[in-house]
CSV table of C-alpha atoms in Angstrom, one decimal:
chain,number,residue,atom,x,y,z
C,1129,MET,CA,0.0,0.1,0.0
C,1130,SER,CA,1.5,3.4,-0.8
C,1131,GLU,CA,0.8,6.7,0.5
C,1132,SER,CA,-0.6,7.9,-2.8
C,1133,GLU,CA,-3.5,5.6,-2.3
C,1134,TYR,CA,-4.8,8.0,0.3
C,1135,PRO,CA,-5.0,11.4,-1.3
C,1136,TYR,CA,-6.1,13.3,1.8
C,1137,VAL,CA,-3.1,14.4,3.8
C,1138,ALA,CA,-3.6,15.7,7.4
C,1139,GLY,CA,-2.3,19.1,8.1
C,1140,ASP,CA,-1.0,18.3,11.5
C,1141,ASP,CA,0.2,14.7,12.4
C,1142,SER,CA,1.2,15.6,15.9
C,1143,PRO,CA,-0.1,13.2,18.8
C,1144,GLU,CA,-2.3,16.0,20.0
C,1145,SER,CA,-4.1,16.2,16.8
C,1146,GLN,CA,-4.7,12.5,16.6
C,1147,ASP,CA,-6.1,12.4,20.2
C,1148,ASP,CA,-8.6,15.2,19.6
C,1149,VAL,CA,-11.8,14.7,21.6
C,1150,GLY,CA,-14.6,13.7,19.3
C,1151,PRO,CA,-18.2,13.0,20.0
C,1152,LEU,CA,-18.9,11.0,23.3
C,1153,SER,CA,-20.3,7.5,22.8
C,1154,GLN,CA,-23.6,7.5,24.6
C,1155,PHE,CA,-23.7,3.7,24.5
C,1156,ARG,CA,-20.3,3.2,25.9
C,1157,HIS,CA,-20.4,5.8,28.5
C,1158,GLY,CA,-24.0,5.5,29.3
C,1159,ALA,CA,-24.3,1.7,29.8
C,1160,GLN,CA,-24.3,1.9,33.6
C,1161,ASP,CA,-26.8,4.8,33.7
C,1162,ARG,CA,-29.1,2.7,31.6
C,1163,ARG,CA,-28.9,-0.2,33.8
C,1164,LEU,CA,-29.6,2.0,36.9
C,1165,LEU,CA,-32.5,3.6,35.0
C,1166,GLU,CA,-34.0,-0.1,34.5
C,1167,VAL,CA,-33.6,-0.7,38.2
C,1168,ALA,CA,-35.5,2.7,39.0
C,1169,ARG,CA,-38.4,1.6,36.7
C,1170,LEU,CA,-38.6,-1.7,38.6
C,1171,ASP,CA,-38.4,0.1,41.9
C,1172,ALA,CA,-41.3,2.4,40.8
C,1173,GLY,CA,-43.4,-0.7,40.0
C,1174,ILE,CA,-43.4,-1.8,43.7
C,1175,ALA,CA,-43.3,1.7,45.3
C,1176,ALA,CA,-46.5,0.8,47.2
C,1177,ASN,CA,-45.0,-2.3,48.5
C,1178,THR,CA,-41.8,-1.2,50.2
C,1179,ASP,CA,-42.3,-3.4,53.3
C,1180,PHE,CA,-42.4,-6.7,51.4
C,1181,ASP,CA,-39.9,-9.4,52.3
C,1182,ASP,CA,-37.6,-10.6,49.6
C,1183,LYS,CA,-36.0,-13.3,51.9
C,1184,PRO,CA,-38.0,-16.1,50.2
C,1185,TRP,CA,-36.2,-15.3,46.9
C,1186,GLY,CA,-32.8,-16.1,48.5
C,1187,LEU,CA,-34.3,-19.4,49.9
C,1188,LEU,CA,-35.5,-20.3,46.4
C,1189,TYR,CA,-32.1,-19.5,44.9
C,1190,ARG,CA,-30.4,-21.9,47.4
C,1191,ALA,CA,-33.1,-24.7,46.9
C,1192,LEU,CA,-32.5,-24.5,43.1
C,1193,ILE,CA,-28.8,-24.6,43.5
C,1194,ASP,CA,-29.0,-27.7,45.9
C,1195,SER,CA,-31.7,-29.5,43.9
C,1196,ILE,CA,-31.1,-29.0,40.2
C,1197,GLY,CA,-27.2,-29.3,40.0
C,1198,LEU,CA,-26.8,-25.5,39.3
C,1199,SER,CA,-23.9,-23.5,40.5
C,1200,PRO,CA,-23.7,-20.1,42.2
C,1201,ASP,CA,-20.7,-19.6,40.0
C,1202,ASP,CA,-22.8,-18.9,36.9
C,1203,PHE,CA,-26.5,-19.2,37.7
C,1204,GLN,CA,-28.9,-16.3,37.6
C,1205,LEU,CA,-32.6,-16.8,38.8
C,1206,THR,CA,-34.6,-14.8,36.4
C,1207,TYR,CA,-38.0,-12.8,36.8
C,1208,PRO,CA,-40.6,-12.1,35.8
C,1209,ALA,CA,-42.1,-15.3,34.6
C,1210,THR,CA,-41.2,-15.8,31.0
C,1211,HIS,CA,-42.4,-18.9,28.8
C,1212,TRP,CA,-40.2,-20.7,26.5
C,1213,ASP,CA,-42.6,-21.0,23.6
C,1214,TRP,CA,-40.7,-19.5,20.8
C,1215,PRO,CA,-42.1,-20.8,17.5
C,1216,ARG,CA,-39.8,-22.8,15.1
C,1217,ALA,CA,-38.5,-20.5,12.3
C,1218,GLN,CA,-37.0,-21.5,9.0
C,1219,ALA,CA,-33.2,-21.0,8.2
C,1220,GLY,CA,-32.3,-17.4,8.1
C,1221,PHE,CA,-35.1,-16.2,10.5
C,1222,ILE,CA,-35.4,-15.8,14.1
C,1223,PRO,CA,-38.4,-15.2,16.3
C,1224,ALA,CA,-38.4,-11.8,18.1
C,1225,ALA,CA,-39.1,-13.2,21.5
C,1226,GLN,CA,-36.1,-15.7,21.0
C,1227,TYR,CA,-33.8,-12.9,19.8
C,1228,ASP,CA,-34.7,-10.6,22.7
C,1229,PHE,CA,-34.2,-13.3,25.3
C,1230,CYS,CA,-30.9,-14.6,23.9
C,1231,ALA,CA,-29.4,-11.2,22.8
C,1232,THR,CA,-30.2,-9.1,25.9
C,1233,ALA,CA,-27.3,-8.8,28.2
C,1234,PRO,CA,-28.2,-10.1,31.7
C,1235,GLN,CA,-28.2,-7.9,34.8
C,1236,TRP,CA,-25.2,-8.0,37.1
C,1237,SER,CA,-27.1,-9.9,39.9
C,1238,ALA,CA,-27.6,-13.4,41.0
C,1239,ILE,CA,-31.3,-12.7,40.9
C,1240,GLY,CA,-32.0,-10.6,38.0
C,1241,ALA,CA,-35.1,-9.0,36.2
C,1242,TYR,CA,-35.3,-9.8,32.5
C,1243,VAL,CA,-35.7,-6.5,30.7
C,1244,SER,CA,-36.1,-7.3,27.0
C,1245,SER,CA,-35.3,-3.8,26.1
C,1246,GLY,CA,-31.9,-3.8,27.7
C,1247,ASP,CA,-28.6,-3.4,25.8
C,1248,THR,CA,-27.8,-6.3,23.5
C,1249,VAL,CA,-24.5,-8.3,23.5
C,1250,HIS,CA,-24.0,-7.7,19.8
C,1251,GLN,CA,-23.9,-3.9,20.1
C,1252,ALA,CA,-21.7,-4.2,23.1
C,1253,TYR,CA,-19.4,-6.6,21.2
C,1254,GLN,CA,-19.3,-4.2,18.2
C,1255,GLN,CA,-18.4,-1.2,20.4
C,1256,PHE,CA,-15.7,-3.3,22.2
C,1257,LEU,CA,-14.2,-3.9,18.7
C,1258,ASN,CA,-14.5,-0.1,17.9
C,1259,VAL,CA,-12.4,1.0,20.9
C,1260,ILE,CA,-9.5,-1.3,20.0
C,1261,PRO,CA,-7.0,1.0,18.1
C,1262,ALA,CA,-6.5,0.2,14.6
C,1263,GLN,CA,-2.7,0.9,13.9
C,1264,THR,CA,-1.2,2.0,10.6
C,1265,GLU,CA,1.9,3.9,9.7
C,1266,TYR,CA,0.0,5.8,7.0
C,1267,ARG,CA,-1.0,9.2,8.4
C,1268,SER,CA,-3.7,9.9,5.8
C,1269,LEU,CA,-5.2,6.5,6.6
C,1270,ARG,CA,-4.9,7.5,10.3
C,1271,GLN,CA,-6.9,10.6,9.5
C,1272,HIS,CA,-9.6,8.8,7.7
C,1273,LEU,CA,-10.0,6.4,10.5
C,1274,HIS,CA,-10.3,9.3,12.9
C,1275,ASP,CA,-12.9,10.9,10.8
C,1276,ALA,CA,-14.7,7.6,10.1
C,1277,ASP,CA,-14.8,7.0,13.9
C,1278,ASP,CA,-16.4,10.4,14.7
C,1279,ALA,CA,-19.0,9.8,12.2
C,1280,LEU,CA,-19.6,6.3,13.5
C,1281,VAL,CA,-20.0,7.6,17.0
C,1282,THR,CA,-22.5,10.2,16.0
C,1283,ALA,CA,-24.5,7.7,14.0
C,1284,THR,CA,-24.4,5.2,16.9
C,1285,ASN,CA,-25.5,7.9,19.3
C,1286,HIS,CA,-28.6,8.6,17.0
C,1287,TYR,CA,-29.4,4.9,17.1
C,1288,THR,CA,-28.9,4.7,21.0
C,1289,LEU,CA,-31.3,7.7,21.4
C,1290,ALA,CA,-33.8,6.1,19.2
C,1291,THR,CA,-33.8,2.8,21.1
C,1292,THR,CA,-33.7,4.4,24.6
C,1293,ALA,CA,-36.8,6.6,23.7
C,1294,ALA,CA,-38.6,3.4,22.5
C,1295,ALA,CA,-37.5,1.5,25.6
C,1296,SER,CA,-38.8,4.2,27.9
C,1297,CYS,CA,-42.3,4.1,26.0
C,1298,TYR,CA,-42.2,0.3,26.2
C,1299,ALA,CA,-41.7,0.5,29.9
C,1300,ASN,CA,-44.6,2.6,30.5
C,1301,GLN,CA,-46.9,0.6,28.3
C,1302,VAL,CA,-46.1,-2.8,29.1
C,1303,GLY,CA,-46.0,-3.7,32.7
C,1304,ASP,CA,-44.8,-7.3,32.2
C,1305,HIS,CA,-44.1,-9.7,29.3
C,1306,PRO,CA,-45.5,-10.4,26.8
C,1307,PRO,CA,-45.0,-8.9,24.4
C,1308,THR,CA,-41.2,-8.5,24.4
C,1309,PHE,CA,-39.5,-5.3,23.3
C,1310,SER,CA,-39.0,-6.3,19.6
C,1311,GLU,CA,-42.6,-7.8,19.5
C,1312,TRP,CA,-43.9,-4.5,20.8
C,1313,LEU,CA,-42.0,-2.5,18.0
C,1314,GLY,CA,-44.3,-4.5,15.5
C,1315,SER,CA,-47.4,-3.5,17.2
C,1316,GLU,CA,-49.5,-0.5,16.5
C,1317,ARG,CA,-48.2,1.4,19.7
C,1318,GLY,CA,-44.5,0.7,18.8
C,1319,ARG,CA,-44.6,1.1,15.1
C,1320,SER,CA,-43.7,4.8,15.0
C,1321,TYR,CA,-40.6,3.9,17.2
C,1322,GLN,CA,-39.8,1.1,14.8
C,1323,THR,CA,-39.5,3.6,11.9
C,1324,ARG,CA,-37.2,5.8,13.8
C,1325,ILE,CA,-35.0,2.8,14.8
C,1326,ILE,CA,-34.9,1.5,11.1
C,1327,ALA,CA,-33.6,5.0,9.8
C,1328,ALA,CA,-31.1,5.3,12.7
C,1329,GLN,CA,-29.9,1.7,12.3
C,1330,VAL,CA,-29.4,1.9,8.5
C,1331,ALA,CA,-27.2,5.0,8.9
C,1332,MET,CA,-25.3,3.4,11.8
C,1333,ASN,CA,-24.8,0.2,9.8
C,1334,GLN,CA,-23.4,2.3,6.9
C,1335,ALA,CA,-21.0,4.2,9.1
C,1336,GLN,CA,-19.9,1.0,10.7
C,1337,ALA,CA,-19.2,-0.6,7.3
C,1338,HIS,CA,-17.0,2.2,6.2
C,1339,TYR,CA,-15.2,2.2,9.4
C,1340,GLY,CA,-14.6,-1.6,9.3
C,1341,ALA,CA,-13.3,-1.3,5.6
C,1342,LEU,CA,-10.7,1.2,7.0
C,1343,VAL,CA,-9.8,-1.1,9.8
C,1344,ALA,CA,-9.2,-4.0,7.4
C,1345,GLN,CA,-6.3,-2.1,5.8
C,1346,CYS,CA,-4.5,-1.7,9.1
C,1347,GLU,CA,-1.8,-3.7,10.8
C,1348,LEU,CA,-3.9,-5.8,13.2
C,1349,PRO,CA,-5.3,-8.7,11.1
C,1350,GLY,CA,-7.3,-10.1,13.8
C,1351,LEU,CA,-9.2,-6.9,14.4
C,1352,GLY,CA,-10.0,-6.5,10.8
C,1353,GLU,CA,-11.3,-10.1,10.6
C,1354,ALA,CA,-13.4,-9.8,13.7
C,1355,GLN,CA,-15.0,-6.5,12.3
C,1356,ARG,CA,-15.7,-8.2,9.1
C,1357,ARG,CA,-17.4,-11.2,10.7
C,1358,CYS,CA,-19.3,-9.0,13.1
C,1359,GLY,CA,-20.9,-7.1,10.4
C,1360,ASP,CA,-21.3,-9.9,7.9
C,1361,GLU,CA,-25.1,-10.1,7.0
C,1362,ARG,CA,-24.6,-13.7,6.0
C,1363,LEU,CA,-24.1,-14.4,9.6
C,1364,HIS,CA,-27.2,-12.4,10.7
C,1365,ALA,CA,-31.0,-13.4,10.4
C,1366,ARG,CA,-34.3,-11.6,9.7
C,1367,PHE,CA,-37.2,-11.4,12.2
C,1368,ALA,CA,-39.6,-14.1,11.6
C,1369,ASP,CA,-42.4,-11.8,12.7
C,1370,LEU,CA,-44.2,-10.1,9.7
C,1371,ASN,CA,-44.8,-6.9,11.6
C,1372,LEU,CA,-40.9,-6.6,11.9
C,1373,ILE,CA,-39.8,-7.5,8.4
C,1374,ARG,CA,-38.8,-4.1,7.5
C,1375,LEU,CA,-36.2,-4.0,10.2
C,1376,PRO,CA,-32.5,-4.6,9.2
C,1377,LYS,CA,-31.1,-8.1,9.8
C,1378,VAL,CA,-30.0,-9.0,13.5
C,1379,PRO,CA,-27.2,-11.2,14.6
C,1380,ASP,CA,-28.2,-14.8,14.9
C,1381,TRP,CA,-28.5,-16.7,18.1
C,1382,ARG,CA,-28.8,-20.4,18.2
C,1383,ILE,CA,-30.5,-22.7,20.9
C,1384,GLU,CA,-29.8,-26.4,21.3
C,1385,GLN,CA,-33.5,-27.6,21.1
C,1386,ASP,CA,-36.7,-26.5,19.7
C,1387,ALA,CA,-39.4,-25.7,22.5
C,1388,ALA,CA,-42.2,-27.7,20.7
C,1389,ASP,CA,-39.9,-30.7,20.2
C,1390,TRP,CA,-38.7,-30.6,23.9
C,1391,VAL,CA,-42.4,-30.6,25.2
C,1392,ALA,CA,-43.3,-33.5,22.9
C,1393,LYS,CA,-40.6,-35.6,24.3
C,1394,VAL,CA,-41.4,-34.7,28.0
C,1395,GLU,CA,-45.1,-35.6,27.4
C,1396,ALA,CA,-44.1,-38.8,25.7
C,1397,GLY,CA,-42.1,-39.8,28.7
C,1398,GLN,CA,-38.7,-39.4,26.9
C,1399,GLY,CA,-37.6,-36.1,28.2
C,1400,PRO,CA,-35.5,-35.0,31.2
C,1401,ALA,CA,-36.1,-36.1,34.7
C,1402,GLY,CA,-38.1,-34.1,37.0
C,1403,VAL,CA,-37.1,-32.5,40.4
C,1404,THR,CA,-38.6,-31.6,43.8
C,1405,LEU,CA,-37.3,-28.7,45.8
C,1406,GLY,CA,-38.4,-26.3,48.6
C,1407,PHE,CA,-37.6,-24.3,51.7
C,1408,SER,CA,-39.3,-23.0,54.9
C,1409,HIS,CA,-39.5,-19.5,56.1
C,1410,ARG,CA,-37.6,-20.7,59.4
C,1411,GLU,CA,-34.4,-21.1,57.3
C,1412,ALA,CA,-31.7,-18.5,57.6
C,1413,PRO,CA,-31.4,-16.1,54.7
C,1414,TYR,CA,-29.1,-17.0,51.7
C,1415,ASP,CA,-25.6,-15.3,51.6
C,1416,PHE,CA,-25.5,-13.9,48.1
C,1417,ALA,CA,-21.7,-13.2,48.5
C,1418,GLN,CA,-21.3,-16.9,47.6
C,1419,THR,CA,-22.6,-16.2,44.1
C,1420,TRP,CA,-20.8,-15.0,40.8
C,1421,ALA,CA,-22.2,-11.6,41.3
C,1422,GLY,CA,-20.6,-11.1,44.6
C,1423,ARG,CA,-23.2,-9.3,46.4
C,1424,ARG,CA,-27.1,-9.3,47.1
C,1425,GLY,CA,-29.1,-7.1,44.8
C,1426,ARG,CA,-32.6,-6.2,46.0
C,1427,VAL,CA,-35.4,-8.2,44.0
C,1428,ARG,CA,-38.0,-5.9,42.7
C,1429,GLN,CA,-40.9,-8.4,42.4
C,1430,LEU,CA,-43.2,-9.6,45.1
C,1431,PHE,CA,-42.6,-13.3,45.8
C,1432,TRP,CA,-46.2,-14.2,46.7
C,1433,GLN,CA,-49.0,-13.1,44.4
C,1434,VAL,CA,-52.5,-14.3,43.4
C,1435,ARG,CA,-54.6,-13.5,40.4
C,1436,ILE,CA,-58.3,-12.8,41.0
C,1437,ASP,CA,-60.7,-11.2,38.5
C,1438,GLY,CA,-57.7,-10.7,36.1
C,1439,ARG,CA,-55.5,-8.7,38.6
C,1440,TRP,CA,-52.5,-9.8,40.5
C,1441,GLU,CA,-52.6,-9.1,44.2
C,1442,ARG,CA,-50.0,-9.4,47.0
C,1443,ILE,CA,-50.5,-12.4,49.4
C,1444,ASP,CA,-49.7,-10.6,52.8
C,1445,GLU,CA,-50.7,-13.8,54.7
C,1446,PHE,CA,-47.9,-15.8,53.1
C,1447,GLU,CA,-45.2,-13.1,53.6
C,1448,PHE,CA,-45.7,-12.7,57.3
C,1449,ASP,CA,-46.1,-16.5,58.1
C,1450,ASN,CA,-42.7,-17.4,59.6
C,1451,LYS,CA,-43.7,-21.1,59.7
C,1452,LEU,CA,-44.8,-21.4,56.0
C,1453,GLU,CA,-43.3,-24.3,54.0
C,1454,LEU,CA,-43.0,-24.6,50.4
C,1455,SER,CA,-42.6,-27.5,48.1
C,1456,LEU,CA,-42.2,-27.3,44.3
C,1457,ASP,CA,-42.2,-30.4,41.9
C,1458,PHE,CA,-41.4,-30.2,38.2
C,1459,GLN,CA,-42.4,-32.8,35.8
C,1460,ALA,CA,-39.2,-32.1,33.9
C,1461,VAL,CA,-36.2,-29.7,34.3
C,1462,ASP,CA,-33.5,-29.1,31.7
C,1463,ARG,CA,-30.6,-26.8,30.7
C,1464,ILE,CA,-30.9,-25.5,27.1
C,1465,GLY,CA,-27.7,-24.2,25.5
C,1466,ILE,CA,-27.6,-20.6,24.0
C,1467,ARG,CA,-24.8,-19.5,21.8
C,1468,PRO,CA,-24.2,-16.6,19.4
C,1469,GLY,CA,-23.8,-17.2,15.8
C,1470,GLU,CA,-20.4,-17.0,13.9
C,1471,TRP,CA,-20.5,-13.2,14.1
C,1472,PHE,CA,-18.9,-13.5,17.5
C,1473,ASP,CA,-15.2,-14.2,17.7
C,1474,GLY,CA,-14.8,-15.4,21.3
C,1475,ASP,CA,-11.0,-16.3,20.8
C,1476,PHE,CA,-10.2,-12.7,19.6
C,1477,ALA,CA,-12.2,-11.1,22.5
C,1478,ARG,CA,-10.3,-13.2,25.1
C,1479,SER,CA,-7.0,-12.1,23.5
C,1480,MET,CA,-7.9,-8.6,24.2
C,1481,ILE,CA,-8.6,-8.9,28.1
C,1482,ASP,CA,-5.7,-6.5,28.7
C,1483,GLY,CA,-6.3,-4.2,25.9
C,1484,PRO,CA,-4.9,-2.0,24.2
C,1485,PHE,CA,-7.8,0.3,23.9
C,1486,MET,CA,-8.1,3.8,22.6
C,1487,PRO,CA,-7.4,6.8,25.1
C,1488,GLY,CA,-10.1,7.2,27.6
C,1489,TYR,CA,-10.8,3.5,28.1
C,1490,SER,CA,-9.3,0.6,30.3
C,1491,PRO,CA,-10.1,-3.0,30.6
C,1492,PHE,CA,-11.7,-2.9,34.0
C,1493,GLY,CA,-11.2,0.7,35.3
C,1494,GLY,CA,-9.3,1.9,38.3
C,1495,ASP,CA,-7.7,4.8,40.2
C,1496,SER,CA,-4.1,4.7,38.8
C,1497,ILE,CA,-3.1,6.7,35.8
C,1498,GLU,CA,-2.6,3.3,33.9
C,1499,THR,CA,-6.0,2.1,34.7
C,1500,ARG,CA,-8.0,5.4,34.6
C,1501,GLY,CA,-10.8,5.6,32.0
C,1502,GLN,CA,-14.2,4.3,31.0
C,1503,PRO,CA,-14.2,0.3,31.9
C,1504,VAL,CA,-14.8,-1.9,28.9
C,1505,PHE,CA,-15.4,-5.1,31.0
C,1506,GLY,CA,-16.8,-5.9,34.3
C,1507,GLU,CA,-20.0,-4.5,36.2
C,1508,LYS,CA,-19.3,-0.9,35.3
C,1509,GLY,CA,-18.2,-1.6,31.7
C,1510,PHE,CA,-20.4,-1.8,28.5
C,1511,PHE,CA,-19.2,-5.3,27.6
C,1512,GLY,CA,-19.9,-7.5,30.7
C,1513,LEU,CA,-22.0,-10.5,30.5
C,1514,ILE,CA,-23.5,-13.0,28.0
C,1515,LYS,CA,-26.0,-15.9,28.4
C,1516,ASN,CA,-24.8,-19.4,27.6
C,1517,GLY,CA,-27.8,-21.2,28.5
C,1518,MET,CA,-31.3,-21.3,30.3
C,1519,CYS,CA,-32.8,-23.6,32.7
C,1520,VAL,CA,-36.3,-24.5,32.0
C,1521,GLY,CA,-39.1,-26.3,33.9
C,1522,TYR,CA,-42.3,-28.0,32.8
C,1523,LYS,CA,-45.6,-28.4,34.6
C,1524,PRO,CA,-44.7,-27.2,38.1
C,1525,SER,CA,-46.8,-28.2,41.2
C,1526,PHE,CA,-46.8,-26.7,44.3
C,1527,ALA,CA,-47.6,-27.5,48.1
C,1528,ILE,CA,-47.8,-24.6,50.6
C,1529,ARG,CA,-48.3,-25.7,54.3
C,1530,THR,CA,-49.2,-22.8,56.5
C,1531,THR,CA,-50.3,-22.0,60.1
C,1532,THR,CA,-54.0,-22.3,60.8
C,1533,SER,CA,-54.6,-18.7,61.0
C,1534,THR,CA,-53.0,-18.2,57.5
C,1535,PHE,CA,-54.8,-21.0,56.1
C,1536,ARG,CA,-58.3,-19.6,57.3
C,1537,ARG,CA,-57.4,-16.0,55.9
C,1538,PHE,CA,-56.3,-17.3,52.5
C,1539,VAL,CA,-58.7,-20.1,51.7
C,1540,ASP,CA,-61.4,-18.0,50.1
C,1541,PRO,CA,-58.8,-16.0,47.9
C,1542,PHE,CA,-57.2,-19.4,46.9
C,1543,LYS,CA,-60.6,-20.8,45.8
C,1544,ALA,CA,-61.3,-17.7,43.6
C,1545,ALA,CA,-57.9,-17.7,42.0
C,1546,THR,CA,-57.0,-18.2,38.4
C,1547,GLY,CA,-53.4,-18.0,38.9
C,1548,LEU,CA,-50.7,-18.1,41.6
C,1549,ARG,CA,-47.1,-16.6,41.5
C,1550,ILE,CA,-44.4,-18.2,43.6
C,1551,GLY,CA,-41.2,-16.0,42.9
C,1552,PRO,CA,-40.6,-16.3,39.2
C,1553,PHE,CA,-43.1,-19.1,38.6
C,1554,THR,CA,-46.7,-18.5,37.4
C,1555,PHE,CA,-49.1,-21.4,38.1
C,1556,GLU,CA,-52.1,-21.0,35.6
C,1557,ALA,CA,-55.5,-22.1,36.5
C,1558,GLU,CA,-57.4,-20.4,33.6
C,1559,ALA,CA,-60.8,-21.7,34.7
C,1560,GLY,CA,-60.3,-21.1,38.1
C,1561,SER,CA,-58.5,-23.1,41.0
C,1562,LEU,CA,-61.4,-25.7,41.5
C,1563,ALA,CA,-61.6,-26.6,37.8
C,1564,ALA,CA,-58.0,-26.9,37.7
C,1565,GLY,CA,-58.1,-29.5,40.6
C,1566,TRP,CA,-56.3,-27.2,43.0
C,1567,LYS,CA,-57.1,-28.1,46.7
C,1568,ALA,CA,-57.2,-26.5,50.0
C,1569,ASP,CA,-56.8,-29.1,52.8
C,1570,ALA,CA,-57.9,-27.8,56.1
C,1571,ALA,CA,-56.7,-30.8,58.1
C,1572,THR,CA,-53.0,-30.3,57.2
C,1573,GLN,CA,-53.4,-26.5,56.4
C,1574,THR,CA,-52.0,-27.1,52.9
C,1575,PHE,CA,-52.7,-25.6,49.5
C,1576,THR,CA,-51.8,-27.7,46.5
C,1577,GLY,CA,-52.1,-27.5,42.8
C,1578,THR,CA,-50.5,-28.1,39.4
C,1579,SER,CA,-50.2,-25.5,36.6
C,1580,THR,CA,-52.5,-26.2,33.7
C,1581,CYS,CA,-50.1,-24.4,31.4
C,1582,ARG,CA,-48.2,-26.6,28.8
C,1583,ARG,CA,-45.6,-24.1,27.9
C,1584,PRO,CA,-42.2,-24.4,29.7
C,1585,LEU,CA,-41.1,-21.8,32.2
C,1586,ILE,CA,-37.6,-20.2,32.0
C,1587,ILE,CA,-36.5,-20.6,35.7
C,1588,GLY,CA,-33.1,-18.8,35.0
C,1589,THR,CA,-30.0,-18.4,32.9
C,1590,THR,CA,-26.5,-19.3,33.1
C,1591,VAL,CA,-24.1,-16.6,32.3
C,1592,SER,CA,-20.5,-15.9,31.5
C,1593,GLU,CA,-18.4,-13.0,32.2
C,1594,LEU,CA,-16.7,-11.2,29.2
C,1595,PRO,CA,-14.3,-11.4,27.6
C,1596,ASN,CA,-13.4,-14.9,29.0
C,1597,ALA,CA,-16.8,-16.4,28.2
C,1598,PRO,CA,-16.5,-19.9,26.8
C,1599,VAL,CA,-18.5,-19.3,23.6
């Protein structure tokens, strides 16, 4: 390559000119603020229930770890209740609900809310690639890279603003899944936001392609190849949902099994084994310091809820019964693997754990001159976590043993119930608890029942910390 191939020559090639501060990336520098905003929205949803007890969440987490063979080293108990009922799609397409669940980066917490409008792993990975300096001895190419990076950051900021505005509206309109964020974009209420996102995404993709083409001409071959794979549309898929067909392709995500096939095997007696687990309110709280997240995060959903006349209500009687005992039985429990398509280069990501990164960024942040800057990895970074699997359960049954006084107070609401929530699990009794065969046994002060829903529940996910994720 000769200098003449780049007719533009920078007027000043000093280090100061190359390090001029361009537009600030709202995605990279605003990642932690967006996560805090998600938490604030969840807090607002239970503002009237500030006295609720989240101890049972920890007890359930421990029961799952002890009974299902999960590990606190990588397991996240997920709420609100989410069904694994993604339809089968032909090659080159992906259902919106499947994409949202797989692509959304999990929260940094052992018990985390699934917010389908959260930051995606793909965009975080792309931004990680963009902060790795592309080195070249040709000053005109350096200037082109500098200009292309500024244009890319500006285009990405427009896309981030469009998706953030849509996510805010989605949070205000949808109290719980379904629909997921992408599904909502295809609805009448979300369609105007979809149009804005499409325009911003097309411009961002064009700017990214231009920047990637310049990076490919630089002296770090691995970076150029990673950029090429990340943007290769042959490794992407279209949404299978007709209302989203105008959206550009999205990075493909793969799951080990199809939901309908899995259910068919379970109901034919050929699926994975079931499991029984439980706890008592008398048990000591769980120490979340033992988990991968390293601390306890407050859970922002009531553990005990009952649905009466189409409305979910808090079950105070269960919360304040210190002798309550819970037993859960699943007809089948399984771990379903999740992995990104070939657009993701895990080997290259792992090789960059120590950088180098552009000025203003550091691998994990810190207080020294060497480590100062916006973190790339870790809890405060923008490229932190990825899902590598999900734990699913089928046809759960419950048995709740209470004190006599609790039983007497709750027996009438129980008979009128059409649904019961125990932590992240929703037990459906669509025709009512009596029609579903649920029982209230006064002799033993026990409420029992089995969900009538034939859709598997997602209990939680297994997560990996980036960049060392084994994917």
